[in-house]
Coordinates of C-alpha atoms in Angstrom, one line a residue:
M148 CA 22.0 -71.3 -42.8
L149 CA 24.4 -74.1 -43.6
K150 CA 27.8 -73.8 -42.0
P151 CA 29.6 -75.5 -45.0
S152 CA 28.7 -72.5 -47.1
Y153 CA 31.0 -70.4 -44.9
L154 CA 33.9 -72.5 -45.9
L155 CA 32.9 -72.4 -49.5
L156 CA 32.6 -68.7 -49.4
G157 CA 36.0 -68.3 -47.9
T158 CA 37.6 -70.6 -50.4
L159 CA 36.1 -68.9 -53.4
L160 CA 37.2 -65.4 -52.2
L161 CA 40.7 -66.5 -51.5
S162 CA 41.2 -68.4 -54.7
C163 CA 39.4 -66.5 -57.4
S164 CA 41.0 -63.8 -59.5
S165 CA 39.2 -60.5 -59.8
A166 CA 38.4 -58.8 -63.1
N167 CA 37.8 -55.5 -61.4
A168 CA 40.5 -55.6 -58.7
Q169 CA 37.9 -56.2 -56.0
I170 CA 34.9 -57.8 -57.6
F171 CA 34.6 -61.0 -59.6
Q172 CA 31.4 -60.9 -61.7
R173 CA 29.7 -63.6 -63.9
E174 CA 26.4 -63.6 -65.7
L175 CA 24.3 -66.8 -65.3
G176 CA 21.3 -66.5 -67.6
D177 CA 19.0 -63.9 -65.9
F178 CA 21.1 -63.9 -62.8
D179 CA 24.2 -61.9 -62.0
L180 CA 26.8 -63.4 -59.6
K181 CA 29.4 -61.3 -57.8
L182 CA 32.2 -62.4 -55.5
G183 CA 34.7 -60.1 -53.9
T184 CA 36.4 -58.4 -50.9
T185 CA 34.4 -55.2 -51.4
P186 CA 30.6 -55.0 -50.6
S187 CA 28.8 -55.2 -53.9
R188 CA 25.5 -53.9 -52.5
S189 CA 26.0 -50.7 -50.6
M190 CA 22.6 -50.4 -49.0
A191 CA 22.7 -54.0 -47.6
Q192 CA 26.3 -53.5 -46.3
G193 CA 28.5 -50.7 -45.2
L194 CA 25.8 -48.2 -44.3
V195 CA 23.9 -49.8 -41.4
K196 CA 26.9 -51.7 -39.9
P197 CA 30.6 -51.4 -40.6
A198 CA 31.7 -52.9 -44.0
S199 CA 34.7 -54.6 -42.6
T200 CA 36.0 -55.3 -39.1
G201 CA 38.8 -57.8 -39.8
S202 CA 41.8 -58.3 -42.1
F203 CA 40.0 -60.9 -44.1
H204 CA 36.5 -60.2 -45.3
G205 CA 34.4 -60.9 -48.4
G206 CA 31.1 -62.0 -49.8
L207 CA 28.9 -63.1 -52.6
D208 CA 25.8 -61.5 -54.2
L209 CA 23.2 -63.1 -56.6
S210 CA 20.7 -60.8 -58.3
H211 CA 17.9 -61.3 -60.8
D212 CA 16.9 -59.0 -63.7
S213 CA 13.5 -58.6 -62.0
G214 CA 15.2 -56.7 -59.1
F215 CA 15.3 -59.5 -56.4
Y216 CA 18.6 -60.3 -54.9
L217 CA 20.2 -62.4 -52.1
G218 CA 23.7 -62.9 -50.7
Q219 CA 26.1 -63.3 -47.8
W220 CA 28.7 -60.9 -46.5
S221 CA 31.3 -61.6 -43.9
P222 CA 32.8 -58.4 -42.4
S223 CA 35.2 -60.6 -40.5
M224 CA 36.3 -64.1 -41.4
G225 CA 37.7 -64.6 -37.9
L226 CA 41.2 -65.5 -39.1
S227 CA 43.1 -62.7 -37.3
P228 CA 43.7 -62.7 -33.5
G229 CA 40.9 -61.2 -31.5
S230 CA 38.3 -61.4 -34.4
N231 CA 35.3 -63.6 -34.6
L232 CA 33.5 -65.0 -37.7
E233 CA 30.5 -63.0 -38.6
V234 CA 28.2 -63.9 -41.5
D235 CA 25.5 -61.5 -42.6
S236 CA 22.8 -63.1 -44.9
Y237 CA 20.5 -60.7 -46.8
M238 CA 17.7 -60.6 -49.4
G239 CA 15.8 -57.7 -50.9
F240 CA 14.3 -56.0 -53.9
K241 CA 15.7 -53.0 -55.8
Q242 CA 13.9 -51.2 -58.6
P243 CA 14.3 -47.8 -60.3
F244 CA 11.3 -45.5 -60.9
D245 CA 13.3 -43.8 -63.7
K246 CA 16.9 -42.9 -64.6
T247 CA 17.3 -40.7 -61.6
L248 CA 15.1 -42.2 -58.8
G249 CA 14.8 -45.7 -57.4
Y250 CA 13.9 -47.6 -54.2
E251 CA 15.2 -50.6 -52.3
V252 CA 13.8 -52.8 -49.4
G253 CA 15.2 -55.8 -47.7
M254 CA 16.3 -57.6 -44.6
I255 CA 19.6 -58.8 -43.1
H256 CA 20.3 -61.7 -40.7
Y257 CA 23.5 -61.3 -38.6
S258 CA 25.0 -64.5 -37.2
Y259 CA 28.1 -65.4 -35.3
P260 CA 28.7 -69.2 -35.7
K261 CA 31.7 -69.5 -33.3
V262 CA 30.4 -67.2 -30.6
D263 CA 27.8 -68.0 -28.0
T264 CA 25.5 -65.1 -28.8
L265 CA 22.1 -64.7 -30.2
D266 CA 21.6 -63.8 -33.9
S267 CA 19.9 -60.5 -34.8
Q268 CA 17.7 -59.3 -37.7
E269 CA 17.4 -56.0 -39.5
L270 CA 14.9 -54.5 -41.9
F271 CA 16.0 -51.6 -44.2
G272 CA 14.6 -49.5 -47.0
G273 CA 15.5 -46.4 -48.9
L274 CA 15.7 -44.2 -52.0
T275 CA 18.4 -43.7 -54.6
F276 CA 18.5 -40.2 -56.1
L277 CA 21.1 -39.2 -58.7
G278 CA 23.5 -41.7 -57.3
S279 CA 23.0 -40.8 -53.7
R280 CA 21.3 -43.0 -51.2
F281 CA 18.9 -42.1 -48.3
G282 CA 17.3 -44.7 -46.0
A283 CA 16.3 -46.1 -42.7
A284 CA 16.8 -49.4 -40.9
F285 CA 15.3 -51.1 -37.9
S286 CA 17.1 -54.0 -36.1
N287 CA 16.4 -56.3 -33.2
D288 CA 19.6 -57.1 -31.3
P289 CA 19.6 -59.5 -28.3
D290 CA 19.9 -56.6 -25.8
K291 CA 18.3 -53.6 -27.6
Q292 CA 16.3 -52.2 -30.5
N293 CA 17.9 -49.9 -33.0
S294 CA 16.5 -47.3 -35.4
T295 CA 18.9 -45.9 -37.9
V296 CA 18.7 -43.2 -40.6
F297 CA 21.6 -42.8 -43.1
A298 CA 22.7 -40.9 -46.1
D299 CA 25.4 -41.7 -48.6
L300 CA 26.2 -38.8 -50.9
G301 CA 28.4 -40.9 -53.2
G302 CA 26.7 -39.4 -56.3
N303 CA 27.8 -35.9 -55.5
Q304 CA 31.5 -36.0 -54.6
P305 CA 33.2 -32.6 -54.5
F306 CA 36.9 -33.1 -55.2
G307 CA 36.3 -36.8 -55.5
I308 CA 35.4 -37.1 -51.8
G309 CA 32.5 -39.4 -50.8
I310 CA 30.4 -38.3 -47.8
S311 CA 28.2 -40.6 -45.7
M312 CA 26.3 -40.0 -42.4
K313 CA 24.5 -42.2 -39.9
Y314 CA 22.4 -41.5 -36.8
T315 CA 21.1 -44.3 -34.6
T316 CA 18.8 -44.5 -31.6
H317 CA 19.3 -47.5 -29.3
Q318 CA 16.5 -48.6 -26.9
L319 CA 17.8 -51.0 -24.3
N320 CA 15.7 -54.0 -23.3
T321 CA 17.0 -53.7 -19.7
P322 CA 18.1 -50.3 -18.4
V323 CA 21.7 -50.1 -17.3
S324 CA 22.5 -48.7 -13.8
V325 CA 25.0 -45.8 -13.7
D326 CA 26.1 -43.3 -11.2
G327 CA 23.0 -41.2 -10.4
G328 CA 20.4 -43.3 -12.0
A329 CA 19.8 -45.7 -15.0
I330 CA 20.1 -45.4 -18.8
G331 CA 17.4 -46.9 -20.9
S332 CA 18.3 -45.5 -24.3
F333 CA 21.1 -43.6 -26.1
T334 CA 22.1 -42.3 -29.5
D335 CA 25.2 -42.3 -31.6
W336 CA 26.2 -41.0 -35.0
S337 CA 29.1 -40.9 -37.4
L338 CA 30.4 -38.9 -40.4
Q339 CA 32.7 -40.5 -42.9
L340 CA 34.8 -38.9 -45.7
S341 CA 36.2 -41.3 -48.3
R342 CA 38.6 -40.9 -51.2
A343 CA 40.7 -43.3 -53.3
F344 CA 44.4 -42.3 -53.7
M345 CA 46.9 -44.3 -55.7
G346 CA 45.0 -47.5 -55.3
V347 CA 44.4 -47.0 -51.6
D348 CA 40.9 -46.4 -50.1
L349 CA 41.2 -43.6 -47.5
D350 CA 38.5 -43.0 -44.9
L351 CA 38.3 -40.3 -42.3
I352 CA 35.6 -41.1 -39.7
Y353 CA 34.3 -39.0 -36.8
S354 CA 32.0 -40.8 -34.4
D355 CA 30.3 -39.8 -31.1
S356 CA 27.4 -40.4 -28.8
N357 CA 25.2 -38.6 -26.3
L358 CA 26.9 -40.5 -23.4
S359 CA 30.1 -39.5 -21.7
G360 CA 32.2 -40.2 -18.6
S361 CA 30.8 -43.0 -16.4
D362 CA 27.6 -43.2 -18.5
C363 CA 29.7 -44.9 -21.2
S364 CA 29.4 -48.2 -19.2
A365 CA 25.9 -48.4 -20.8
Y366 CA 27.2 -47.9 -24.4
S367 CA 27.0 -50.7 -26.9
G368 CA 26.4 -49.0 -30.2
H369 CA 27.8 -49.4 -33.7
N370 CA 30.7 -46.9 -33.2
S371 CA 34.0 -48.2 -31.9
Q372 CA 33.9 -45.9 -28.8
C373 CA 31.4 -44.0 -26.7
D374 CA 33.2 -40.7 -26.6
G375 CA 34.1 -38.6 -29.7
L376 CA 36.7 -40.4 -31.8
V377 CA 38.5 -39.5 -35.1
T378 CA 39.7 -42.5 -37.1
L379 CA 41.9 -42.5 -40.3
K380 CA 41.7 -45.8 -42.1
A381 CA 43.7 -46.8 -45.2
E382 CA 42.8 -50.0 -47.0
R383 CA 44.2 -51.6 -50.2
S384 CA 42.8 -54.6 -52.0
F385 CA 45.4 -57.1 -53.3
Y386 CA 43.0 -58.7 -55.8

């Protein structure tokens, strides 16, 4: 991956005006180009790992009429204190079987250009049924292997509320010593309720894991904390 593209990506996102408040879209022959501060491909972002972890985030997505697509998404541009630049590059193929059922497969490469850490890769696939998405992902992080199943019931929203769930098993490459033994694997999960209200995206998230107390020293999952945590997040896009 070319580092100059990160600068180009950031410049485009900060300078372009959006036709749909969060997504700028342009057709280029058989291709469809999207730029924005909201993930434009929900199975490649937002379900397997958090959609945004910093104040400044955005990405681009290029898709072909045949179903092939590729893009980059930065959940954190590394501009705010305590945040690091992360660039997730992805490619995949998405195709409907009919008007109600479709499938998608792809891979993601996670990189951290300004941090001395190894990159990681992830394979994902799933089905779309009546607007809802169900899938699985397998990733190879520097210190562990992760297997994730997820569901996004966005197509069936009672009272305008979106529901998404995620469950992940983490297998550590090297067991971590804790009081009374060692931990070689653990699981974590999350439940998220989402609703738009007066232009503000509201998310209520509950996350937890099977570790507690001193065993949390072995935790390094996708959730923000090892123990049970309820988070209320409000986000508004300015363009």
